[in-house]
Tab-separated table of C-alpha atoms in Angstrom:
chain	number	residue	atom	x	y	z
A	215	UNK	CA	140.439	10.048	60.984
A	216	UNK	CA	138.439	7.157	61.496
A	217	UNK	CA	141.427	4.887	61.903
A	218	UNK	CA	142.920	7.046	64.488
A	219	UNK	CA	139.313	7.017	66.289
A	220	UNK	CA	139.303	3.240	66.172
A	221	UNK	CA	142.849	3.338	67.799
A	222	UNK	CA	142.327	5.629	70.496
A	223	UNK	CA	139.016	3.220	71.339
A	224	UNK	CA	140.958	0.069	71.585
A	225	UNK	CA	144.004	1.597	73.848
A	226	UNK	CA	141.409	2.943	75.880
A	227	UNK	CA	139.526	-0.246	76.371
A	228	UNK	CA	143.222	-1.854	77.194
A	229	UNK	CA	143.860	0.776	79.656
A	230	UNK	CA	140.361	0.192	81.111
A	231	UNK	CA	140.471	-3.694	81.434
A	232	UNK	CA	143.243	-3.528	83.428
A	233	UNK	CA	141.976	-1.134	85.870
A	234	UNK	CA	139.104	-3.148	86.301
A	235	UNK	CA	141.164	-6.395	87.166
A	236	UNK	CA	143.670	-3.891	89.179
A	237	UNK	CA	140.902	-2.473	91.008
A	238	UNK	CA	141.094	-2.952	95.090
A	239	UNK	CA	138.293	-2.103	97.074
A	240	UNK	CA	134.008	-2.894	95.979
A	241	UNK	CA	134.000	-6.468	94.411
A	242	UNK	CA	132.814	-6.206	90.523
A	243	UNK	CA	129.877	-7.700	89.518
A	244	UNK	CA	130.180	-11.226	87.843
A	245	UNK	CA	128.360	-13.704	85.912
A	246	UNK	CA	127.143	-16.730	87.053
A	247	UNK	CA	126.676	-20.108	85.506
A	248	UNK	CA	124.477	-22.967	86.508
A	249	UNK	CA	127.345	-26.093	85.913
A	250	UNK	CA	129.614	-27.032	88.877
A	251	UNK	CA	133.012	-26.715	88.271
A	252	UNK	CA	134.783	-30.491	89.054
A	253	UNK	CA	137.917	-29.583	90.711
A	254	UNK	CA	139.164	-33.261	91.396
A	255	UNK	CA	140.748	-34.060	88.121
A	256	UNK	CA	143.699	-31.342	88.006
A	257	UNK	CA	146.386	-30.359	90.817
A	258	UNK	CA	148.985	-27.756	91.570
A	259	UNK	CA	152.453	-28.113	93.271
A	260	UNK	CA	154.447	-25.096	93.087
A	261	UNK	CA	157.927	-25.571	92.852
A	262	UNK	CA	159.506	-21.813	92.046
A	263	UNK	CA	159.115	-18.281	91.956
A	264	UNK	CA	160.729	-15.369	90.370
A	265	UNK	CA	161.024	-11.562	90.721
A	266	UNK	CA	161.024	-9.420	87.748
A	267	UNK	CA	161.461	-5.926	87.977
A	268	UNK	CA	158.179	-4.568	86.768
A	269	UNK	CA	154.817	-5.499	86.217
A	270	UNK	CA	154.744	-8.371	83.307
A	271	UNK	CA	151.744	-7.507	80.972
A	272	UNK	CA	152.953	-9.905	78.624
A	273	UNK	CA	154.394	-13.920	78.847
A	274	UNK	CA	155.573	-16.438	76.977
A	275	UNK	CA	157.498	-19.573	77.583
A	276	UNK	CA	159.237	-21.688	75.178
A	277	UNK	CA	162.025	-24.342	75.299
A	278	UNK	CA	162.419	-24.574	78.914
A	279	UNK	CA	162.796	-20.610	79.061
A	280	UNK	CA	160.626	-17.441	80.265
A	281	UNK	CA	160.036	-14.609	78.643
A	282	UNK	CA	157.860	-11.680	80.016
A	283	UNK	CA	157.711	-8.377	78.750
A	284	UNK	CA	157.950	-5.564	81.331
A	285	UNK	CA	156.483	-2.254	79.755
A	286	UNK	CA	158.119	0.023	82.414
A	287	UNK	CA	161.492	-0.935	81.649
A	288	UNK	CA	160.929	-1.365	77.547
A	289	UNK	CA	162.442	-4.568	77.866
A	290	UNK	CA	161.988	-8.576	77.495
A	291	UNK	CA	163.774	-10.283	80.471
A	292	UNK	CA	164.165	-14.389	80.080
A	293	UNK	CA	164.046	-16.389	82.954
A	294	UNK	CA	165.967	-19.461	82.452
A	295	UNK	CA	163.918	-22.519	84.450
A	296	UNK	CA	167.004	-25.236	84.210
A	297	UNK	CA	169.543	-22.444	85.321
A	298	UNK	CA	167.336	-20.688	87.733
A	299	UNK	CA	168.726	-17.265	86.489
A	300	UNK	CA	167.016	-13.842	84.819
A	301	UNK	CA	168.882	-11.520	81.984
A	302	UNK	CA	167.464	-8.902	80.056
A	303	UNK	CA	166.447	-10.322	76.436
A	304	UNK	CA	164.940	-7.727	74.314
A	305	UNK	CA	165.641	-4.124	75.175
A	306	UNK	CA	166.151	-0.907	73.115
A	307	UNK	CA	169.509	-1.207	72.691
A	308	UNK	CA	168.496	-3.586	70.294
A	309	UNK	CA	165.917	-1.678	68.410
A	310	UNK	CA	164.153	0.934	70.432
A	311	UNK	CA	160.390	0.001	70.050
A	312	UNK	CA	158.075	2.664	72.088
A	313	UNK	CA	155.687	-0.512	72.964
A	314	UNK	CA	154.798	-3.969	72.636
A	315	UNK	CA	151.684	-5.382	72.781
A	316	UNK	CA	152.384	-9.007	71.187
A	317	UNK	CA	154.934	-11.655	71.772
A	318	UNK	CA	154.758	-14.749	69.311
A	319	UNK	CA	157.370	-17.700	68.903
A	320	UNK	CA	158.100	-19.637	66.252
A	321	UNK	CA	159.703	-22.495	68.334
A	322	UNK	CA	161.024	-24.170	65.326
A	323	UNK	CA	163.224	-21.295	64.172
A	324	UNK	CA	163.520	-19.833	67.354
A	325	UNK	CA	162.194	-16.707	65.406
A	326	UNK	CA	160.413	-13.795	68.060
A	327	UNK	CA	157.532	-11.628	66.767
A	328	UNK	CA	157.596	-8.362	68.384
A	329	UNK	CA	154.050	-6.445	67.481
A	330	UNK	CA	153.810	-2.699	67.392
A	331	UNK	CA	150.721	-0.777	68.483
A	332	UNK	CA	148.503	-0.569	65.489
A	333	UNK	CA	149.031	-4.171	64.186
A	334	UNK	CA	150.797	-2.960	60.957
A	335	UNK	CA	154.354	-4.003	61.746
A	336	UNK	CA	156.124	-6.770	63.344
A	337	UNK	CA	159.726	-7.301	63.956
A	338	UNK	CA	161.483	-10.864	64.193
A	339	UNK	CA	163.912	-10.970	66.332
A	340	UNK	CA	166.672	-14.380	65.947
A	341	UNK	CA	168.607	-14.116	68.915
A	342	UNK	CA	170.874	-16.868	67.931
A	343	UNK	CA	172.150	-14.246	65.323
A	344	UNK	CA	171.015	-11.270	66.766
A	345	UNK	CA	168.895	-10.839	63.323
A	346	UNK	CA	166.404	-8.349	63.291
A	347	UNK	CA	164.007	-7.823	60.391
A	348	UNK	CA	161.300	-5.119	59.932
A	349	UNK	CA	157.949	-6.211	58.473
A	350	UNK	CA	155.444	-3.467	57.552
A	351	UNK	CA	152.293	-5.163	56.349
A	352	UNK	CA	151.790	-4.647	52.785
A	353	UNK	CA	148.668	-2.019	52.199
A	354	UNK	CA	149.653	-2.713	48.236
A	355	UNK	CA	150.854	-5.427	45.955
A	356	UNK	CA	153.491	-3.610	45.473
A	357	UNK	CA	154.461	-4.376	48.871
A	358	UNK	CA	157.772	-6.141	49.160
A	359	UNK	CA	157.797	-9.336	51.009
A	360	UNK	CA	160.654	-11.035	53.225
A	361	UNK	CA	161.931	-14.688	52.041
A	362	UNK	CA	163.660	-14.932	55.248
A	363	UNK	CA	160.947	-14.700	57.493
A	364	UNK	CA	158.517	-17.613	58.304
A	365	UNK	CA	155.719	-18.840	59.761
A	366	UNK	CA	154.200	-14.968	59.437
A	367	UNK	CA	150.625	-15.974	59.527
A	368	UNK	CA	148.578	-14.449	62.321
A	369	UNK	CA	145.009	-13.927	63.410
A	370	UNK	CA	144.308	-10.558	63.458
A	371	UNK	CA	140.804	-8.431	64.313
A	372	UNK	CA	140.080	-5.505	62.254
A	373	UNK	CA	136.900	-3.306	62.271
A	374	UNK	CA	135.017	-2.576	58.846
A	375	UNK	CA	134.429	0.637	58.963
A	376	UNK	CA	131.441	-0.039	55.809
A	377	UNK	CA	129.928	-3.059	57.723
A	378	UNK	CA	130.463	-1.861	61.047
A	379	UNK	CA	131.147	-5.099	62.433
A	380	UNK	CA	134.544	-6.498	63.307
A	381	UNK	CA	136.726	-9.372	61.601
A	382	UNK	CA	138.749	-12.032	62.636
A	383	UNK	CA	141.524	-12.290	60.125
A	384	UNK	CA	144.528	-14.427	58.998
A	385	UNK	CA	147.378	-12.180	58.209
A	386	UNK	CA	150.532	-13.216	56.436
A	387	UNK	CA	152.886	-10.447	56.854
A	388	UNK	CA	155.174	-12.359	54.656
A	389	UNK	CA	153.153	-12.211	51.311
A	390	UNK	CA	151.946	-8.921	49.746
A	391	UNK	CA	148.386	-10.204	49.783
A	392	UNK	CA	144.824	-9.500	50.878
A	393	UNK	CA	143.789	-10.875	54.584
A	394	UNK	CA	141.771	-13.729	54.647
A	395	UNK	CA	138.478	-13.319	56.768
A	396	UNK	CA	137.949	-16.060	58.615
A	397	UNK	CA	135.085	-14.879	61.388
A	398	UNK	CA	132.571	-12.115	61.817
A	399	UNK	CA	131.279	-11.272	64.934
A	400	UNK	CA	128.064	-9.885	65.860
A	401	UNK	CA	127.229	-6.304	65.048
A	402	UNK	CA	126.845	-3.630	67.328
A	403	UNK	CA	127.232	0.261	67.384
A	404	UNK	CA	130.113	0.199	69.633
A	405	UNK	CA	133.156	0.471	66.867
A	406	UNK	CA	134.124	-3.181	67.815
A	407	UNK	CA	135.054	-3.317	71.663
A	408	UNK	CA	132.130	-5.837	72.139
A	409	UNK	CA	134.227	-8.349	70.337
A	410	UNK	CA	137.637	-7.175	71.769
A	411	UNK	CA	140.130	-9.850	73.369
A	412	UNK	CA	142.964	-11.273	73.019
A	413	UNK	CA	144.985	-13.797	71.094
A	414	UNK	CA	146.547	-17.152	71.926
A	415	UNK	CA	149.060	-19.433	69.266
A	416	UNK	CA	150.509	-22.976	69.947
A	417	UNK	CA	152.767	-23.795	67.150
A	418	UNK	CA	153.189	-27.278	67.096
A	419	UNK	CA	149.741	-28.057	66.679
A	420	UNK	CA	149.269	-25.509	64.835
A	421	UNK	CA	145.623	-24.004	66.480
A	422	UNK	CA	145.100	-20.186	66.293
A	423	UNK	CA	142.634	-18.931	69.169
A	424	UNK	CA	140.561	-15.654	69.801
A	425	UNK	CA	139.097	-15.614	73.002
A	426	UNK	CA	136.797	-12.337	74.019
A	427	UNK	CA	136.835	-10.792	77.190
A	428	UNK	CA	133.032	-10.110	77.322
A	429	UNK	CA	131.087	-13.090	76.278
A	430	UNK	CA	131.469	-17.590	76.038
A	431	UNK	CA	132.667	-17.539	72.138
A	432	UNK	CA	136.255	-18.812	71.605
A	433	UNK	CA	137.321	-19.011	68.061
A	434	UNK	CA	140.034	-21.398	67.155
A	435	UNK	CA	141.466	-21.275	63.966
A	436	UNK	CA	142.787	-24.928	62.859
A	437	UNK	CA	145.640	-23.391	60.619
A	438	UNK	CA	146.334	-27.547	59.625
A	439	UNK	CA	143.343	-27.883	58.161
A	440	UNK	CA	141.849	-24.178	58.014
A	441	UNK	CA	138.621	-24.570	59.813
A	442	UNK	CA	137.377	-22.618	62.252
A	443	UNK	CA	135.635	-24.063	65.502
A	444	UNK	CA	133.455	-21.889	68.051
A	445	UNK	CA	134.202	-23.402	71.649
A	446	UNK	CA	131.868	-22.272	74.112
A	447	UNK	CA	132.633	-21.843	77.967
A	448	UNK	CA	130.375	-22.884	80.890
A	449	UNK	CA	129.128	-20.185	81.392
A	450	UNK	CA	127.414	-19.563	77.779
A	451	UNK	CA	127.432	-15.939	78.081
A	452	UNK	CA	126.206	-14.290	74.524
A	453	UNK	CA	128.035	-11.363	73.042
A	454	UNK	CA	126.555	-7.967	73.914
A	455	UNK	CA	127.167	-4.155	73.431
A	456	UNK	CA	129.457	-3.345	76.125
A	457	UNK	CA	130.305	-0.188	74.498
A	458	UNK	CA	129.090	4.208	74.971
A	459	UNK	CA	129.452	6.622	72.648
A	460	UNK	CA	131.627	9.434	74.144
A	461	UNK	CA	131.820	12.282	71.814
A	462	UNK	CA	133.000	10.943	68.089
A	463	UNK	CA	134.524	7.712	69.988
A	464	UNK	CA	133.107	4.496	71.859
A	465	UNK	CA	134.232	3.655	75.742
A	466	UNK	CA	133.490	0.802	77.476
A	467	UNK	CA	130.728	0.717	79.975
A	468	UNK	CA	131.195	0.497	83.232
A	469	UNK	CA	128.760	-1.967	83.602
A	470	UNK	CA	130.265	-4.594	81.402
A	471	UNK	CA	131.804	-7.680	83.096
A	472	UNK	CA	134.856	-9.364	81.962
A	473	UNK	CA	134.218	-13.229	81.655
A	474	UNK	CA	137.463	-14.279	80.700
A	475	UNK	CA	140.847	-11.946	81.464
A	476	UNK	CA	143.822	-14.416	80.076
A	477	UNK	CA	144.579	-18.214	78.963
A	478	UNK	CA	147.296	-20.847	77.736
A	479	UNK	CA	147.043	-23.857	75.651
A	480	UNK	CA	149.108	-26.844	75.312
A	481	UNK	CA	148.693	-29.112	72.273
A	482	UNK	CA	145.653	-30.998	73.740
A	483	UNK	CA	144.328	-28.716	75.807
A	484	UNK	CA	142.999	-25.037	76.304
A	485	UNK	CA	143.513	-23.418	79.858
A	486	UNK	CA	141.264	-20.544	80.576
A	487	UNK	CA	141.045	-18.196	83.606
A	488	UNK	CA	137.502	-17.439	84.687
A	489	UNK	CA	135.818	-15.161	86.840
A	490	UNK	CA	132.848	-16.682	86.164
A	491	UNK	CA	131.146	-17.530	89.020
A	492	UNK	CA	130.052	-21.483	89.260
A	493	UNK	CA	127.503	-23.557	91.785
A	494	UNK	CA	130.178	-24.870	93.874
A	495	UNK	CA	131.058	-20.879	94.932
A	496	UNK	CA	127.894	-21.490	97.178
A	497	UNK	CA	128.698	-24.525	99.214
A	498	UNK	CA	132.496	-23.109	99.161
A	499	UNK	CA	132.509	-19.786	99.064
A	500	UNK	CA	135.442	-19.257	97.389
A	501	UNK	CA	134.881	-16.450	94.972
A	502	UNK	CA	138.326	-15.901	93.051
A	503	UNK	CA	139.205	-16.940	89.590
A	504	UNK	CA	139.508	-20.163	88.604
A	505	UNK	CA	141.492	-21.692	85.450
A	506	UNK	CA	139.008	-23.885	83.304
A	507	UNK	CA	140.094	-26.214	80.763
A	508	UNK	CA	138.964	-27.597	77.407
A	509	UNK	CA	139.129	-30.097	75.306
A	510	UNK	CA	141.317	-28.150	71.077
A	511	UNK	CA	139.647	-31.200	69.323
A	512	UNK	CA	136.033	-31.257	71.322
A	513	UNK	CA	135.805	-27.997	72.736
A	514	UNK	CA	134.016	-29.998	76.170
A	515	UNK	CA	135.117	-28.885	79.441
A	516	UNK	CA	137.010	-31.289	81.549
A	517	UNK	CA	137.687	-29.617	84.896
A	518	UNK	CA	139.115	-26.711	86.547
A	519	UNK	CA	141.786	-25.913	89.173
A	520	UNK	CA	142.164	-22.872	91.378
A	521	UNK	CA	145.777	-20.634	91.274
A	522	UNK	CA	146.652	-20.298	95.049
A	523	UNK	CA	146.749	-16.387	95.953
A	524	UNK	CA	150.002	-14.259	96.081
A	525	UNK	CA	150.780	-11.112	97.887
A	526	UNK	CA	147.222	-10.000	96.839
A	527	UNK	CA	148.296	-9.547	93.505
A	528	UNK	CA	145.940	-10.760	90.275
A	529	UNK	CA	147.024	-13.369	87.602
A	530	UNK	CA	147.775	-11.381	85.067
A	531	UNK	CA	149.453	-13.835	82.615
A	532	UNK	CA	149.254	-17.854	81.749
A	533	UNK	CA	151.854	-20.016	80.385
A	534	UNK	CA	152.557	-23.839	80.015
A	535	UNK	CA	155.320	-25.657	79.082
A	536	UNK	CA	154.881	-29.266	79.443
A	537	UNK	CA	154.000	-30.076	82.458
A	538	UNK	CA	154.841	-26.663	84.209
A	539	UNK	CA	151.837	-23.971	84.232
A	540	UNK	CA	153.521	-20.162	84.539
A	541	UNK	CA	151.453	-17.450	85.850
A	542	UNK	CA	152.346	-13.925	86.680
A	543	UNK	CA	151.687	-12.208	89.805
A	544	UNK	CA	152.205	-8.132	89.164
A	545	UNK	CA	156.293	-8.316	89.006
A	546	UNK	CA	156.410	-12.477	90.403
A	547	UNK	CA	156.009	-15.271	88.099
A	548	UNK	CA	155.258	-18.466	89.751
A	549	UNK	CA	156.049	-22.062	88.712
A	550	UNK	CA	154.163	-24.714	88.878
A	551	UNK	CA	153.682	-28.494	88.077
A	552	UNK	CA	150.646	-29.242	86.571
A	553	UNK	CA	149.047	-32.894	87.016
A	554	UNK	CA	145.807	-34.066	85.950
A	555	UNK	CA	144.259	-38.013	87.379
């Protein structure tokens, strides 16, 4: 019962999230910070843009290619930069999956990671070989494993329901073995949506992040060397309950502000969109979002650059792929080249 309690709580804080970026009308209160953000070091050219046929609410990109996962049509469509043409890539043809809400890619076996709902299955999709392979996370160790599957290991957050705090995990869904806690995060009476966020993976350098919605804390996971690494925003903001009990469940409040609603990473860098409001929105007035970026090995800030608006849609979703930065307007993803001085 409790599990299903904790489920219901963290669809409806999903649900809620994106209302509140969706949200037209009464601007939402926002955090400030004190440090000016230096917009001179980073600039944007956009050189394409691309029509999907539903709202993308999730994006990756990988070997010059794509891929954003529309939830009203069920489907993965790949957009093919070089060729400058879209076909459907996932659907349920394939295997019908009710939802998605995580995309990974192993770029070195061109291996996709297709997440269910609860976080207890995965399925790998090879779509050189149309190979599909169903991994249920092992509750036993009687659990069998797949020895065709690889590069399985994924952060993961999970609520003790003894503790009452939440856990950032490692999770091998490829080994019939216990998680390995790697992080806890502060303790409140809110059944975990204090710490909720959201998950970013670059493979080749192998650096696992956690970045919360609510509050400054990043946690990257250097899978290389297994440490973990706090990076802190500008804007410092410390973790707080952001959470009401309704009835025998937890909501969020509608006084909580989101600090940080999507991000990208490259193998040097970490690119973060902010609505965190900095000293220059004074002298400027601008007031939108702005993408920050950071230092993987240092965690220091080294400038920010501003995504130029679109049909007055939000940014919903961040790629990169070399020097191209991807973000996704509602049902448009736009291309851009990314240089820094």
């Amino acid at each position: 019962m409790k599990k299903n309690l904790l489920i219901l709580s963290a669809l409806l804080c999903c649900a809620m999230i994106v209302m509140y970026i969706l949200v037209k009308g009464a601007e939402p209160d926002r955090i400030f910070t004190d440090h000016t953000r230096n917009y001179d070091r980073y600039k944007l050219q956009a050189i394409d843009t691309v029509q999907f046929p539903g709202r993308v609410s999730i994006m990756k990109v990988a070997q010059g290619n794509v891929y954003g996962y529309v939830y009203s049509k069920t489907a993965i469509l790949k957009y093919n930069t070089h060729l400058h043409q879209t076909d459907s890539f996932f659907t349920n043809r394939i295997l019908p999956l009710s939802i998605v809400t995580r995309l990974e890619i192993d770029t070195n076996t061109n291996t996709f990671y297709l997440f269910d709902d609860i976080g207890k299955k995965i399925t790998s999709y090879q779509s050189g070989t149309g190979k599909l392979d169903s991994i249920i996370y092992p509750d036993t160790t009687t659990a069998r494993s797949f020895k065709d599957i690889y590069e399985t290991a994924f952060l993961i957050t999970n609520y003790d329901t003894t503790k009452k705090v939440t856990q950032l995990k490692l999770r091998n869904f490829n080994a019939p073995v216990q998680d390995s806690t790697l992080y806890e995060f502060p303790r409140f009476e809110d059944g975990g949506l204090s710490a909720d966020g959201f998950y970013i993976r670059n493979m080749p350098s192998r650096n696992h992040f956690y970045i919360p919605f609510y509050n400054s804390g990043i946690i990257k996971y250097d899978e290389q060397h297994n440490k973990i690494q706090v990076i802190h925003t500008i804007d410092h903001t410390p973790p707080s309950n952001i959470a009401v009990p309704t009835g025998n469940i937890y909501t969020r409040s509608s006084k909580s502000i989101v600090v940080n609603s999507t991000a990208t990473s490259d193998q040097e860098h970490l690119y973060i969109l902010s609505y965190v409001l900095s000293k220059d929105v004074l002298s400027s007035g601008y007031r939108g979002p702005a993408i920050d970026v950071y230092n993987i090995m240092s965690g220091k800030y080294e400038g920010s650059f501003r995504l130029p608006g679109y049909q007055n849609s939000p940014v919903l979703q961040l790629a990169k792929c070399s020097d191209t930065l991807i973000a996704a307007y509602e049902k448009n993803i736009l291309l851009f080249k990314l240089t820094s001085q």
